Amino acid sequence: MTAHGSAPEGVPDDVRTRILDAAERLFYERGIQAVGMDELRTAAGVSLKRLYGTFPAKHDLVEAYLRRRDARWRADLAAYVDAATEAGGAAVAPADRLLAVFDWLGSWFAAQGFRGCAFINAYGELGATWEGVARVTRDHKQALRAYLTDLARPSNHPDPAALANQLALLVDGAITAAAISGEPASAHTARTARTAAAALIGATTTTPNI
């Protein structure tokens, strides 16, 4: 089984899901190194034997948690951008789809339990010594840049990939700044990042209230 694949033979999917749900909550709230496997199995409501039968080592669980979070995070972002720019069926400027990314960040920053980027957090804890965490983090950031590049292509920008790289830096900077500043300053952080993004894109779309 890969770290982010289906449960091993004989392990019900709901057990794996409960373990991953507990891991995501605890790792994201408190950090990976602060949470032990015994605490995880208690939070998940499974025996230690079942926990290790599902994830033989902590690094398997950490990588599975990060892979699942990556898929969910990017799906949530894409769904928001699609919903925000397809309402009413009117033609949407490519710039509006790019700027919707920053609108979504504003809503995420305001959500209860926001603790910044799970991947930057994990890399800061373990990236220097744990190649699996470094690899998952790089994959997540590359996937974000690829998504932003796809959004930028219809804009007729001379270099969509370069624009996407610049916007990705703004995204990471905004997430980090919002995590440090907390509410209510995080709303200002999102608006500031959006304004900077509009300048990079060359857009004149009015900044909404976030």
mmCIF file of N, CA and C in Angstrom, residues 19 24 42 63 71 89 106 126 134 144 146 162 186 194-195 204-205:
data_model
loop_
_atom_site.group_PDB
_atom_site.id
_atom_site.type_symbol
_atom_site.label_atom_id
_atom_site.label_comp_id
_atom_site.label_asym_id
_atom_site.label_seq_id
_atom_site.Cartn_x
_atom_site.Cartn_y
_atom_site.Cartn_z
ATOM 1 N N ILE A 19 -8.753 7.154 11.824
ATOM 2 C CA ILE A 19 -7.356 7.413 12.202
ATOM 3 C C ILE A 19 -6.852 8.680 11.518
ATOM 4 N N GLU A 24 -5.229 14.303 11.440
ATOM 5 C CA GLU A 24 -5.293 15.645 10.852
ATOM 6 C C GLU A 24 -5.611 16.688 11.915
ATOM 7 N N THR A 42 -6.098 6.744 20.887
ATOM 8 C CA THR A 42 -7.186 7.104 21.784
ATOM 9 C C THR A 42 -8.171 8.037 21.091
ATOM 10 N N GLU A 63 2.556 10.917 6.216
ATOM 11 C CA GLU A 63 2.499 11.136 4.775
ATOM 12 C C GLU A 63 1.086 10.944 4.234
ATOM 13 N N ALA A 71 -5.144 16.793 -1.274
ATOM 14 C CA ALA A 71 -6.259 16.569 -2.196
ATOM 15 C C ALA A 71 -7.488 17.377 -1.788
ATOM 16 N N GLY A 89 -23.867 32.414 -15.109
ATOM 17 C CA GLY A 89 -23.551 31.993 -16.461
ATOM 18 C C GLY A 89 -22.913 33.056 -17.332
ATOM 19 N N GLY A 106 -9.167 34.334 2.034
ATOM 20 C CA GLY A 106 -9.780 35.147 3.079
ATOM 21 C C GLY A 106 -10.804 34.375 3.884
ATOM 22 N N LEU A 126 9.991 18.907 10.181
ATOM 23 C CA LEU A 126 10.636 17.639 9.817
ATOM 24 C C LEU A 126 11.284 17.608 8.434
ATOM 25 N N ALA A 134 9.330 16.263 3.048
ATOM 26 C CA ALA A 134 9.820 17.233 2.070
ATOM 27 C C ALA A 134 9.204 16.963 0.696
ATOM 28 N N LEU A 144 -0.114 23.331 -6.697
ATOM 29 C CA LEU A 144 -0.718 24.664 -6.625
ATOM 30 C C LEU A 144 -0.224 25.534 -7.777
ATOM 31 N N ALA A 146 0.832 24.552 -10.657
ATOM 32 C CA ALA A 146 0.233 24.057 -11.898
ATOM 33 C C ALA A 146 -1.209 24.542 -12.045
ATOM 34 N N ALA A 162 5.336 31.986 -15.174
ATOM 35 C CA ALA A 162 6.023 32.971 -14.336
ATOM 36 C C ALA A 162 5.019 33.711 -13.456
ATOM 37 N N SER A 186 -5.951 38.877 9.958
ATOM 38 C CA SER A 186 -5.842 37.973 8.821
ATOM 39 C C SER A 186 -6.726 38.402 7.662
ATOM 40 N N ARG A 194 -4.618 40.084 -2.148
ATOM 41 C CA ARG A 194 -5.453 40.184 -3.349
ATOM 42 C C ARG A 194 -5.104 41.425 -4.166
ATOM 43 N N THR A 195 -4.878 42.546 -3.479
ATOM 44 C CA THR A 195 -4.503 43.776 -4.163
ATOM 45 C C THR A 195 -3.170 43.616 -4.889
ATOM 46 N N THR A 204 -8.121 45.247 -12.888
ATOM 47 C CA THR A 204 -8.717 46.416 -12.250
ATOM 48 C C THR A 204 -9.969 46.052 -11.471
ATOM 49 N N THR A 205 -10.115 44.740 -11.196
ATOM 50 C CA THR A 205 -11.298 44.286 -10.481
ATOM 51 C C THR A 205 -11.322 44.886 -9.084
#
